[in-house]
XYZ file of C-alpha atoms in Angstrom:
737
model
C -55.490 27.876 -57.245
C -55.574 24.245 -56.392
C -54.015 22.216 -58.976
C -55.644 19.053 -56.299
C -52.392 16.996 -56.898
C -52.340 16.313 -53.623
C -56.028 13.995 -53.406
C -56.405 10.814 -54.950
C -58.627 10.089 -57.033
C -61.499 8.603 -54.576
C -60.908 12.116 -53.073
C -61.957 14.422 -55.804
C -64.209 12.326 -55.883
C -65.640 13.698 -52.742
C -64.451 16.636 -53.132
C -66.423 17.280 -56.061
C -69.452 15.127 -54.827
C -69.993 17.454 -51.729
C -69.241 20.749 -53.822
C -71.531 20.339 -56.234
C -74.267 19.399 -54.084
C -73.441 22.460 -51.862
C -73.693 24.387 -55.230
C -77.351 22.836 -57.301
C -78.852 22.677 -53.082
C -79.574 18.714 -53.639
C -78.584 15.539 -52.510
C -76.363 13.361 -54.553
C -76.973 9.498 -54.362
C -73.696 7.636 -54.970
C -74.107 4.839 -57.409
C -70.855 2.319 -58.133
C -72.253 -1.027 -58.844
C -69.289 -1.599 -60.747
C -67.143 -0.840 -63.027
C -68.386 -0.029 -66.239
C -71.298 2.213 -65.320
C -69.879 5.781 -66.014
C -71.794 6.703 -62.621
C -70.038 8.476 -59.862
C -73.094 10.430 -58.800
C -77.111 10.633 -59.393
C -79.594 12.779 -58.061
C -83.654 13.981 -59.271
C -84.071 16.611 -61.451
C -86.820 18.708 -62.464
C -87.256 17.059 -65.546
C -85.638 13.704 -64.727
C -82.125 12.092 -62.974
C -79.013 13.493 -63.448
C -75.862 12.048 -63.303
C -72.103 13.919 -62.629
C -68.663 12.001 -63.371
C -65.497 13.288 -61.966
C -61.964 12.555 -63.531
C -58.682 12.931 -61.709
C -56.179 14.473 -65.126
C -53.686 15.625 -62.476
C -50.755 15.782 -64.861
C -52.401 14.058 -67.698
C -53.145 15.627 -71.359
C -55.562 16.654 -72.551
C -56.386 14.147 -75.729
C -55.894 11.312 -72.866
C -59.294 12.812 -71.857
C -60.623 13.089 -74.855
C -60.244 9.508 -75.536
C -61.937 8.785 -71.907
C -64.447 10.597 -72.814
C -65.897 9.260 -75.942
C -65.487 5.087 -74.528
C -67.938 7.268 -71.492
C -70.011 8.042 -74.468
C -71.620 4.934 -74.932
C -72.546 4.081 -71.254
C -73.567 7.042 -71.052
C -76.170 5.919 -74.308
C -77.540 3.216 -72.527
C -78.470 5.428 -69.777
C -79.808 8.429 -70.643
C -80.082 10.512 -68.326
C -81.752 14.205 -68.486
C -78.969 16.029 -67.202
C -75.340 15.585 -67.621
C -72.172 16.292 -65.264
C -68.121 15.746 -65.772
C -65.845 17.662 -63.756
C -62.149 17.611 -63.867
C -59.016 18.385 -62.909
C -57.776 19.429 -65.466
C -57.383 23.056 -66.277
C -60.593 23.720 -69.628
C -60.656 26.755 -72.315
C -63.472 27.296 -74.185
C -62.718 25.321 -77.701
C -61.747 22.717 -75.014
C -65.533 22.405 -73.030
C -66.836 22.213 -76.300
C -64.833 19.789 -77.748
C -65.529 17.527 -75.114
C -68.413 18.144 -75.765
C -67.840 16.640 -78.609
C -66.664 14.062 -78.304
C -69.227 13.313 -75.987
C -72.745 13.587 -78.230
C -74.901 10.894 -76.587
C -74.980 13.212 -73.083
C -77.184 16.100 -72.543
C -74.368 18.928 -72.441
C -73.702 22.223 -71.619
C -70.891 24.047 -71.307
C -71.279 25.106 -67.897
C -72.347 22.017 -66.552
C -68.171 20.389 -67.942
C -66.167 22.063 -65.108
C -62.055 22.115 -64.891
C -60.126 23.314 -62.326
C -61.121 26.416 -62.707
C -64.848 26.414 -62.384
C -63.754 24.468 -59.395
C -62.025 26.731 -57.529
C -65.105 29.045 -57.943
C -66.895 26.775 -56.565
C -64.178 26.554 -54.006
C -64.304 30.221 -53.354
C -68.067 30.529 -53.479
C -68.206 27.357 -50.479
C -65.139 28.090 -48.323
C -67.165 25.894 -45.852
C -66.139 22.687 -48.465
C -62.942 24.049 -48.423
C -62.156 23.852 -44.671
C -63.693 20.632 -44.636
C -61.656 19.293 -47.429
C -58.780 19.682 -45.320
C -56.341 17.572 -47.350
C -56.770 20.183 -50.391
C -55.226 22.828 -49.152
C -53.266 21.168 -45.755
C -50.575 19.566 -47.693
C -50.383 22.685 -50.671
C -46.632 23.811 -51.630
C -47.951 26.758 -50.865
C -49.537 26.279 -47.388
C -46.261 24.688 -46.419
C -44.378 27.552 -47.031
C -46.638 30.614 -45.731
C -46.734 27.113 -41.648
C -43.065 26.773 -42.053
C -41.873 30.308 -43.254
C -43.975 32.428 -40.379
C -42.622 30.533 -37.918
C -45.481 28.961 -35.929
C -44.404 26.044 -36.691
C -40.843 25.823 -36.570
C -39.815 22.305 -38.009
C -37.045 20.955 -41.081
C -38.316 21.033 -44.096
C -37.401 17.357 -44.601
C -39.409 16.812 -41.608
C -42.522 19.400 -43.904
C -42.097 16.351 -46.640
C -42.532 13.606 -44.650
C -45.960 16.021 -43.012
C -47.665 16.679 -46.066
C -46.989 11.942 -47.762
C -49.267 11.568 -44.489
C -51.632 14.273 -45.117
C -51.255 12.783 -48.932
C -52.851 9.284 -47.416
C -54.648 10.299 -44.283
C -58.489 9.699 -44.978
C -60.546 11.426 -43.055
C -62.803 9.803 -40.562
C -64.468 9.948 -37.259
C -61.809 10.511 -34.467
C -61.419 14.378 -36.495
C -64.176 15.642 -35.205
C -64.373 13.780 -31.977
C -60.467 14.600 -31.815
C -61.748 19.047 -32.017
C -65.114 18.251 -30.352
C -62.771 17.211 -26.709
C -60.247 20.198 -27.947
C -62.348 22.499 -27.792
C -64.898 21.502 -24.507
C -61.065 20.611 -22.145
C -57.968 22.654 -24.346
C -55.987 18.520 -23.830
C -56.229 15.620 -25.856
C -54.931 12.795 -24.646
C -54.678 10.249 -27.911
C -54.750 6.678 -27.023
C -54.324 3.025 -28.466
C -52.639 0.279 -29.106
C -49.516 0.089 -31.277
C -49.871 1.199 -35.331
C -53.830 2.936 -35.135
C -52.322 6.379 -36.043
C -52.261 8.596 -32.327
C -49.503 10.703 -34.288
C -51.313 10.554 -37.530
C -54.020 12.016 -35.809
C -51.827 13.913 -33.420
C -50.171 16.026 -36.732
C -53.129 16.571 -38.541
C -54.800 18.539 -35.940
C -50.974 20.478 -35.689
C -50.594 21.168 -38.755
C -54.612 22.173 -39.411
C -54.055 24.544 -35.601
C -50.878 26.119 -37.633
C -52.813 26.767 -40.910
C -55.470 29.046 -38.421
C -52.350 30.593 -37.021
C -51.859 29.134 -33.344
C -48.462 29.262 -32.897
C -47.429 25.741 -32.358
C -44.149 23.891 -29.501
C -43.290 20.789 -29.592
C -42.204 19.372 -26.726
C -39.939 17.026 -25.658
C -40.922 17.308 -21.709
C -43.494 17.975 -19.884
C -41.141 20.655 -18.420
C -40.137 22.746 -20.852
C -44.314 22.887 -21.562
C -44.399 25.821 -18.185
C -41.108 27.999 -19.645
C -43.459 29.166 -22.323
C -45.340 32.601 -22.669
C -48.571 32.262 -21.658
C -49.722 35.319 -23.280
C -52.545 37.034 -25.980
C -51.227 34.235 -28.364
C -52.536 31.505 -29.154
C -50.651 28.030 -29.147
C -51.175 24.237 -29.669
C -48.064 22.546 -27.466
C -48.145 19.260 -28.885
C -45.786 15.643 -26.581
C -45.806 12.662 -28.684
C -45.955 9.446 -26.844
C -45.728 11.675 -23.194
C -45.886 8.534 -21.255
C -42.564 7.007 -23.094
C -41.941 5.051 -26.134
C -41.926 1.157 -25.640
C -41.886 0.817 -21.875
C -43.219 2.611 -18.534
C -40.139 5.066 -17.597
C -39.848 5.715 -13.942
C -37.687 8.421 -14.328
C -40.515 9.893 -16.796
C -43.699 8.578 -14.236
C -41.736 11.251 -11.929
C -42.093 14.231 -13.998
C -44.812 14.107 -14.992
C -47.391 12.778 -12.216
C -46.286 15.629 -10.550
C -46.327 18.185 -13.158
C -49.278 16.819 -15.171
C -52.701 17.913 -12.810
C -51.747 21.571 -12.533
C -50.659 22.116 -15.744
C -53.712 20.209 -17.233
C -55.716 22.991 -14.622
C -53.341 25.423 -16.321
C -55.211 24.772 -20.158
C -58.131 25.159 -18.667
C -58.006 27.954 -17.494
C -57.032 30.010 -20.551
C -58.980 29.692 -23.615
C -55.723 30.498 -26.448
C -54.444 27.440 -24.659
C -54.077 24.086 -25.804
C -52.714 20.629 -25.102
C -52.493 17.599 -27.952
C -50.334 14.111 -26.972
C -49.995 10.860 -27.494
C -49.599 7.289 -25.533
C -49.975 3.290 -26.294
C -53.225 2.091 -24.057
C -50.838 0.109 -22.117
C -48.555 2.561 -21.065
C -51.365 4.833 -20.113
C -53.012 2.000 -17.853
C -49.282 0.997 -16.344
C -48.648 4.440 -15.543
C -52.348 5.295 -13.303
C -51.485 1.820 -11.487
C -48.023 2.854 -10.450
C -48.953 6.718 -9.492
C -51.905 8.522 -7.238
C -52.029 11.982 -9.571
C -51.710 10.709 -12.706
C -55.048 7.817 -11.439
C -58.557 7.769 -13.400
C -60.067 9.255 -10.754
C -57.675 12.152 -10.420
C -57.265 11.903 -14.787
C -61.153 11.688 -15.727
C -60.386 9.414 -19.034
C -63.628 10.613 -20.681
C -63.371 14.403 -20.652
C -60.660 14.280 -22.802
C -58.403 10.837 -23.846
C -59.686 9.604 -26.856
C -59.037 5.921 -27.853
C -58.233 5.478 -32.042
C -57.937 2.451 -33.416
C -61.676 1.598 -34.931
C -62.188 2.121 -38.775
C -65.411 0.914 -40.809
C -64.655 -0.733 -43.325
C -65.622 2.332 -46.043
C -62.252 4.030 -43.631
C -59.714 0.911 -44.015
C -60.509 0.679 -47.844
C -60.018 4.729 -48.494
C -57.218 3.637 -46.425
C -55.826 1.743 -48.566
C -56.599 2.832 -51.982
C -54.680 6.238 -50.746
C -52.085 3.879 -50.223
C -51.614 2.223 -53.147
C -52.563 5.478 -54.995
C -49.672 8.104 -53.701
C -47.153 4.554 -53.660
C -43.981 4.463 -55.116
C -45.336 0.416 -56.204
C -44.280 -1.193 -59.455
C -46.385 -1.374 -61.306
C -45.993 -5.536 -60.872
C -45.866 -5.328 -56.850
C -49.823 -3.370 -57.919
C -51.063 -5.566 -59.611
C -50.097 -8.058 -56.860
C -52.156 -6.263 -54.518
C -55.429 -5.993 -57.676
C -55.985 -9.055 -58.677
C -57.956 -11.571 -56.917
C -59.655 -9.546 -54.902
C -56.389 -9.823 -52.890
C -57.358 -6.792 -51.117
C -60.127 -7.614 -50.367
C -58.314 -9.559 -47.663
C -56.199 -7.129 -47.313
C -59.162 -4.152 -45.908
C -60.987 -7.115 -43.724
C -58.366 -8.834 -41.920
C -58.200 -8.652 -39.096
C -54.841 -7.667 -38.168
C -55.344 -4.731 -40.872
C -53.750 -1.118 -39.459
C -52.200 1.737 -40.604
C -48.914 1.816 -39.757
C -49.262 -2.408 -40.720
C -50.932 -0.566 -44.338
C -48.074 1.951 -44.845
C -45.397 -0.386 -44.670
C -46.677 -3.428 -46.677
C -47.628 -0.750 -49.824
C -43.300 0.421 -49.136
C -41.158 -0.677 -52.044
C -38.278 -0.439 -49.763
C -40.267 -3.023 -47.192
C -41.199 -5.248 -49.936
C -37.610 -4.753 -51.512
C -35.686 -6.028 -48.862
C -37.797 -8.350 -47.425
C -37.306 -10.294 -51.429
C -40.313 -12.172 -50.767
C -42.968 -13.097 -53.682
C -45.148 -9.498 -53.224
C -48.364 -11.835 -51.326
C -46.637 -13.885 -49.705
C -44.541 -11.357 -48.241
C -48.237 -8.974 -47.408
C -50.874 -12.219 -46.780
C -48.089 -13.824 -43.376
C -47.072 -10.212 -42.311
C -51.113 -9.321 -41.492
C -51.482 -12.918 -40.249
C -48.956 -12.151 -38.192
C -47.518 -9.345 -37.334
C -44.044 -10.070 -35.543
C -43.101 -10.913 -39.195
C -43.311 -7.201 -40.552
C -38.926 -7.609 -39.112
C -38.725 -10.615 -37.866
C -38.054 -12.137 -41.405
C -35.767 -9.745 -43.238
C -33.412 -9.058 -39.622
C -33.039 -13.285 -38.997
C -32.529 -14.284 -43.055
C -32.319 -10.897 -45.243
C -30.203 -8.088 -43.962
C -26.843 -8.316 -43.390
C -24.752 -8.819 -40.895
C -24.016 -5.418 -40.885
C -27.348 -3.752 -41.091
C -28.261 -6.365 -37.607
C -25.381 -4.339 -36.948
C -26.571 -0.563 -37.289
C -30.264 -1.620 -36.101
C -29.130 -2.782 -32.974
C -26.498 0.447 -32.440
C -29.648 2.715 -33.056
C -32.219 0.909 -30.467
C -29.149 0.663 -27.294
C -29.106 4.639 -28.069
C -31.280 7.858 -28.189
C -34.644 8.267 -30.970
C -32.404 10.210 -33.078
C -28.384 10.584 -33.212
C -25.826 11.783 -34.684
C -23.982 9.926 -37.055
C -20.134 10.439 -35.305
C -22.140 8.943 -31.999
C -24.123 6.254 -34.224
C -20.926 4.801 -35.493
C -18.154 4.495 -32.715
C -22.139 2.475 -30.759
C -22.694 0.427 -34.415
C -18.106 -1.018 -33.705
C -19.317 -2.093 -30.394
C -21.897 -4.173 -31.628
C -20.046 -5.378 -33.856
C -18.046 -7.286 -31.498
C -20.809 -7.767 -29.534
C -21.484 -10.073 -32.171
C -18.794 -12.046 -31.823
C -17.158 -10.483 -35.044
C -14.502 -8.243 -35.379
C -13.909 -4.965 -37.147
C -10.618 -3.302 -38.263
C -10.756 0.135 -37.265
C -10.356 1.721 -40.344
C -12.881 -0.664 -41.907
C -15.835 0.380 -40.061
C -16.438 3.443 -41.080
C -16.670 1.540 -44.525
C -18.735 -0.678 -43.151
C -20.908 1.991 -42.085
C -22.171 3.276 -44.793
C -23.179 0.345 -45.653
C -25.139 -0.576 -43.214
C -26.624 2.745 -43.617
C -26.860 2.130 -46.967
C -28.594 -0.942 -46.678
C -31.276 0.520 -44.128
C -32.127 4.292 -45.389
C -35.873 4.953 -46.366
C -37.291 1.716 -44.831
C -36.051 0.682 -41.621
C -34.097 4.423 -40.302
C -34.455 8.242 -42.008
C -31.843 10.235 -42.064
C -32.141 13.447 -41.353
C -30.040 16.773 -40.601
C -27.156 14.425 -40.737
C -28.742 12.392 -37.517
C -30.549 9.146 -37.693
C -33.849 7.281 -36.134
C -36.182 4.530 -37.170
C -38.193 5.313 -39.902
C -40.816 3.354 -37.654
C -42.451 2.815 -34.283
C -42.779 -0.807 -35.279
C -38.771 -1.283 -35.368
C -38.215 -1.018 -31.675
C -41.042 -3.044 -30.469
C -39.421 -5.930 -32.748
C -35.792 -4.993 -31.245
C -37.024 -4.501 -28.146
C -38.885 -8.753 -28.807
C -35.309 -9.688 -30.137
C -32.565 -8.349 -27.718
C -34.374 -10.498 -24.577
C -35.067 -12.866 -27.012
C -31.615 -13.293 -28.324
C -31.033 -13.509 -24.550
C -27.950 -11.144 -26.351
C -28.275 -7.871 -23.340
C -24.982 -9.307 -21.116
C -23.228 -9.504 -24.911
C -24.330 -4.978 -25.110
C -23.458 -4.684 -21.550
C -20.045 -5.999 -22.002
C -18.911 -3.942 -24.710
C -21.108 -0.033 -24.277
C -20.371 2.299 -22.493
C -21.601 5.406 -22.599
C -24.960 6.605 -19.906
C -27.242 6.360 -22.917
C -26.831 2.306 -23.430
C -26.525 1.314 -20.604
C -29.730 3.394 -18.995
C -31.209 0.925 -22.092
C -30.037 -2.397 -20.617
C -30.991 -1.573 -18.153
C -34.181 -0.692 -18.942
C -34.534 -3.348 -21.272
C -32.760 -5.847 -18.043
C -35.590 -4.358 -15.472
C -38.570 -6.099 -18.087
C -36.348 -9.012 -18.347
C -38.463 -12.712 -16.791
C -36.971 -13.754 -14.195
C -33.598 -11.875 -14.001
C -32.390 -14.702 -17.055
C -28.468 -13.922 -16.816
C -27.061 -15.703 -13.532
C -23.604 -13.165 -14.480
C -24.784 -9.853 -15.132
C -24.011 -8.110 -12.215
C -21.092 -8.763 -12.756
C -20.909 -7.705 -16.302
C -22.750 -4.754 -15.261
C -20.414 -3.604 -12.039
C -17.595 -3.791 -15.152
C -20.909 -1.486 -17.302
C -20.472 0.767 -14.169
C -17.130 1.828 -14.033
C -16.748 2.127 -16.998
C -19.282 4.472 -17.518
C -18.008 6.658 -14.608
C -15.045 6.426 -16.568
C -16.646 7.205 -19.722
C -18.131 10.512 -18.304
C -20.494 10.928 -19.998
C -24.744 11.089 -19.216
C -23.637 13.455 -15.951
C -22.986 12.620 -12.407
C -26.383 12.588 -11.085
C -27.612 10.387 -14.040
C -24.325 8.040 -13.324
C -24.507 8.200 -10.123
C -28.961 7.655 -10.174
C -28.699 4.813 -12.822
C -26.201 3.016 -9.703
C -27.963 3.045 -6.617
C -30.728 2.214 -8.928
C -29.234 -0.969 -10.148
C -27.169 -1.769 -6.954
C -30.709 -1.730 -4.750
C -32.357 -3.553 -7.297
C -28.859 -6.490 -7.783
C -27.276 -5.873 -4.118
C -23.593 -6.643 -5.857
C -20.440 -5.686 -4.182
C -18.821 -5.058 -6.536
C -21.238 -1.463 -7.313
C -19.332 0.307 -3.403
C -17.062 1.159 -5.695
C -19.255 2.383 -8.252
C -21.378 4.011 -5.963
C -18.384 6.226 -3.986
C -16.683 7.450 -6.824
C -19.588 8.852 -9.190
C -20.613 11.558 -5.505
C -16.944 12.043 -5.748
C -17.975 13.101 -8.844
C -21.843 15.009 -7.828
C -19.396 16.282 -5.365
C -18.274 19.740 -8.353
C -21.011 19.055 -11.262
C -22.795 21.375 -12.188
C -26.903 20.632 -12.697
C -29.195 22.265 -14.878
C -32.724 22.756 -13.884
C -34.181 20.112 -15.452
C -32.238 17.548 -12.505
C -34.028 18.772 -9.929
C -36.628 16.202 -9.337
C -33.772 13.492 -10.629
C -32.189 15.014 -7.098
C -35.844 15.269 -5.040
C -35.798 11.005 -5.669
C -32.181 10.623 -4.821
C -32.521 12.336 -1.497
C -36.082 11.148 0.070
C -34.624 7.384 -1.967
C -32.057 7.298 -0.327
C -32.761 6.681 3.886
C -35.142 2.604 2.780
C -31.407 2.367 0.765
C -29.542 -1.229 0.802
C -26.299 0.766 0.911
C -23.752 0.709 3.859
C -23.006 3.416 5.824
C -20.515 4.413 5.504
C -22.152 5.044 0.275
C -25.228 5.917 1.956
C -24.006 8.998 4.016
C -21.039 9.962 0.719
C -24.601 9.498 -1.847
C -27.028 11.595 0.909
C -24.030 14.447 1.314
C -23.216 14.625 -2.191
C -26.707 15.054 -3.261
C -27.869 17.078 -0.822
C -24.728 19.563 -2.172
C -25.460 19.585 -5.442
C -29.184 19.902 -4.872
C -28.362 23.609 -2.287
C -26.318 24.789 -5.217
C -29.142 23.511 -7.887
C -31.092 25.552 -6.268
C -28.747 28.598 -5.665
C -29.060 29.091 -9.439
C -32.041 28.099 -11.025
C -34.050 28.631 -7.933
C -35.522 32.023 -9.323
C -36.536 30.214 -12.365
C -38.522 27.244 -11.333
C -42.217 27.165 -11.145
C -42.908 28.001 -6.874
C -44.325 24.080 -7.034
C -40.723 23.095 -8.263
C -39.655 24.989 -5.686
C -41.172 24.501 -2.982
C -41.364 20.774 -3.629
C -36.978 20.371 -4.104
C -36.639 23.096 -0.977
C -38.681 20.455 0.806
C -37.108 17.823 -0.239
C -33.335 19.412 0.875
C -35.446 20.769 4.162
C -35.999 17.148 5.498
C -34.488 14.515 4.083
C -31.210 17.023 2.905
C -27.736 16.364 5.272
C -27.259 20.304 5.916
C -30.738 22.359 7.432
C -28.031 25.691 7.798
C -26.413 25.075 3.722
C -30.298 24.752 3.037
C -31.791 27.422 4.601
C -28.850 30.460 2.618
C -29.662 28.421 -0.810
C -33.252 28.727 -0.900
C -33.369 32.269 0.370
C -31.119 33.235 -2.433
C -33.225 30.934 -4.229
C -36.622 33.489 -3.252
C -35.215 35.891 -3.913
C -34.271 35.442 -7.308
C -37.654 33.453 -7.496
C -39.331 37.106 -6.323
C -36.753 39.369 -8.252
C -38.817 37.284 -11.543
C -42.356 37.961 -9.998
C -43.714 39.265 -13.027
C -43.545 36.544 -15.828
C -45.211 34.339 -12.958
C -47.563 37.052 -12.262
C -48.377 37.196 -16.010
C -49.655 33.876 -16.456
C -52.526 34.135 -13.141
C -55.368 35.872 -14.313
C -58.155 34.352 -12.305
C -58.545 35.641 -8.523
C -58.818 32.043 -7.189
C -55.552 31.012 -9.075
C -53.482 34.351 -7.654
C -54.746 33.309 -4.155
C -53.915 29.842 -3.472
C -49.931 31.097 -5.539
C -50.186 33.717 -3.227
C -50.339 31.126 -0.050
C -47.770 29.141 -0.837
C -44.995 31.500 -1.913
C -45.983 33.350 1.894
C -45.596 29.795 3.201
C -42.618 28.860 1.371
C -40.984 31.996 2.494
C -41.947 32.047 6.853
C -40.811 28.030 6.273
C -37.558 29.005 5.038
C -37.154 33.124 6.822
C -36.933 35.238 3.692
C -38.875 38.522 4.372
C -39.255 39.901 0.572
C -42.346 43.301 0.927
C -41.793 42.640 -2.998
C -43.670 40.529 -3.616
C -47.259 40.973 -1.401
C -46.612 44.387 -3.462
C -46.643 42.876 -6.801
C -49.688 40.417 -6.263
C -51.472 43.170 -4.857
C -50.686 45.142 -8.116
C -52.238 41.746 -9.714
C -55.390 41.593 -7.829
C -56.422 44.971 -8.656
C -55.533 44.328 -12.141
C -57.510 41.426 -12.100
C -60.641 43.361 -10.034
C -60.370 45.810 -12.986
C -60.751 44.456 -15.960
C -57.633 45.074 -17.602
C -55.799 41.490 -17.509
C -57.605 40.019 -20.953
C -57.109 36.551 -22.085
C -58.616 35.867 -25.155
C -61.127 33.339 -25.913
C -60.947 33.420 -29.394
C -61.264 29.140 -31.071
C -60.089 26.990 -33.452
C -63.467 26.604 -36.443
C -62.189 23.121 -36.853
C -64.403 21.946 -39.276
C -68.623 19.991 -38.764
C -68.198 16.125 -37.940
C -69.323 14.135 -40.778
C -71.842 11.655 -41.029
C -71.008 7.672 -40.240
C -69.518 6.240 -42.645
C -71.861 3.643 -44.460
C -70.996 0.275 -44.636
C -69.749 -0.465 -48.016
C -69.987 -4.441 -49.944
C -67.722 -5.706 -51.515
C -68.929 -4.862 -55.118
C -68.820 -0.765 -54.491
C -65.504 -0.888 -52.455
C -64.533 -3.770 -56.583
C -65.444 -0.411 -58.035
C -63.258 1.943 -55.737
C -60.509 -0.295 -56.442
C -60.922 -0.292 -60.494
C -60.474 3.084 -60.936
C -56.407 1.822 -61.648
C -55.082 1.564 -64.068
C -52.306 -1.043 -65.183
């Protein structure tokens, strides 16, 4: 049983329309000429005109409904319909229906045409296709949240569940939903692209949540490598990868990791009906990635096949977006009155810079509070110039400690724990020219958290992130404009912090920091001493900066980082970076001594990594790492020994790899590649041939099945018609102030 609390009055009207159209077998005409006509829909009945009115009265009282009915009776007397139907989200008894009829003597009402929440739930049971189409009805309900939370198909915290429920309430079904479903049904993979703030992640989360409700197992990943580690069996699985090419700017690390693995995994998705892949990225980042990587070029990744560009909304959809944001907002009545007065909502809907992210922020009481300007002034100025969304609060309204905290988070991981963030907060405070005794830092940090929580920061499980991706976009520009980078580099020492600094420096116009090489060398020295990150990543950052800056002061840090790497234990995920460093070393500008130190250290590290982790890699990754070590390493005999060890371990676990192959051609390719690698590194093991042949026979005999189950999706809705000013005014007139 639904209580309809997750629906706005507009959503409720549309649900009533669709249910009654299905039940009565007629086509309704929307009829909204103005505020006081008393008609939501009408249709032609056998003996004349029939009118339908929907009253969304969740959480209200029956006397208030009766008062509304008495007011409607005056309008009904003028319209004189031959049939009148009233639907309300309030539960009604038979005696209450009789009282409604008595309150509306001008309406030709019978009990069967007075529909309460129980009657609507009964109709939903009779017309399951309507229930499925109105996914907001059930997707954000507490029962569905609890079921998904405890089913294990979507392993996320209750805090994130609450965020998704809130987002679902405000979501407006639009043409991008059926378009996305069609791509997933056809290709299995979907890249949602668009400009910042247009709703890419929102759409992706709707798709994820819809699949979770239908029993698909959901895996949220942060690295394409994780996708290859997931089991491929008869379980229906959807994989979600948000900002798969980076949040703000293209990352060389991500391109290196992605261009090798992404196309093969797309092929794997195509061959498995029970596997789906949803990704998001910004338009400009996707274009940059395709420009620098042949494997990601548009000819290799057919954008017309599975890339969906979102962000173009009809006037009707924009109106509904604003309506739902206002209805579910916690804005004060005064602020709401400003939004609705003098048709200001029409100006917002039609503004050239309208996008969902701006609307979400501009209807947030937390944001309006920190803006500290009249509501209409804030909204108009941000719409006219979206760069002011954070510019004005950051420059003029926020306390120094709050600005410091924003920068501290900017120079860190997207999600960071309190203690690490507080440490960066202290250093950034110094970089901004202040002095903050250690004893005063905890109180200053807590005060800044309190000022920013809700509007700028979100706190989850004692970890902090920006509540809106637009904050990081703004700080990316603000740090560059303020030339703050040298000051930050002068105090920071953690690998993550300095990696962010280097990324910003690489994007700085004209390298506008003449003293940067000496400041950076000192920072690299602190980083090596801090032992943060891992030894391989520290060395990679120092080498990349040396090749650009050519600073002799960095050479001692190259040697120190290489020395640290000699005895370091690496993780499987480090294989790509090892390969990259070995391949680039011969063309590096390093002097001979440091060049040899780096090659020796990375060769040894790659060999150890293969010897320990090679058996758990995919064949493609194992082949690539082994080939690079053979071609660019400094000890061919060690390379051969380590690859032989890796191949033996790989064959020990070959059943796990073969279990993911159910196509004869794919199996043939796998056998060919494995044999070539074994011959190259003089590895003999008859078990591989035996197990591959057994798998081949199982496929031919039909003993290998894969799921062909398809997610049902929902029927593509008709394109939203354009709406007039008068219809939008009628829509917003339902707000009571």
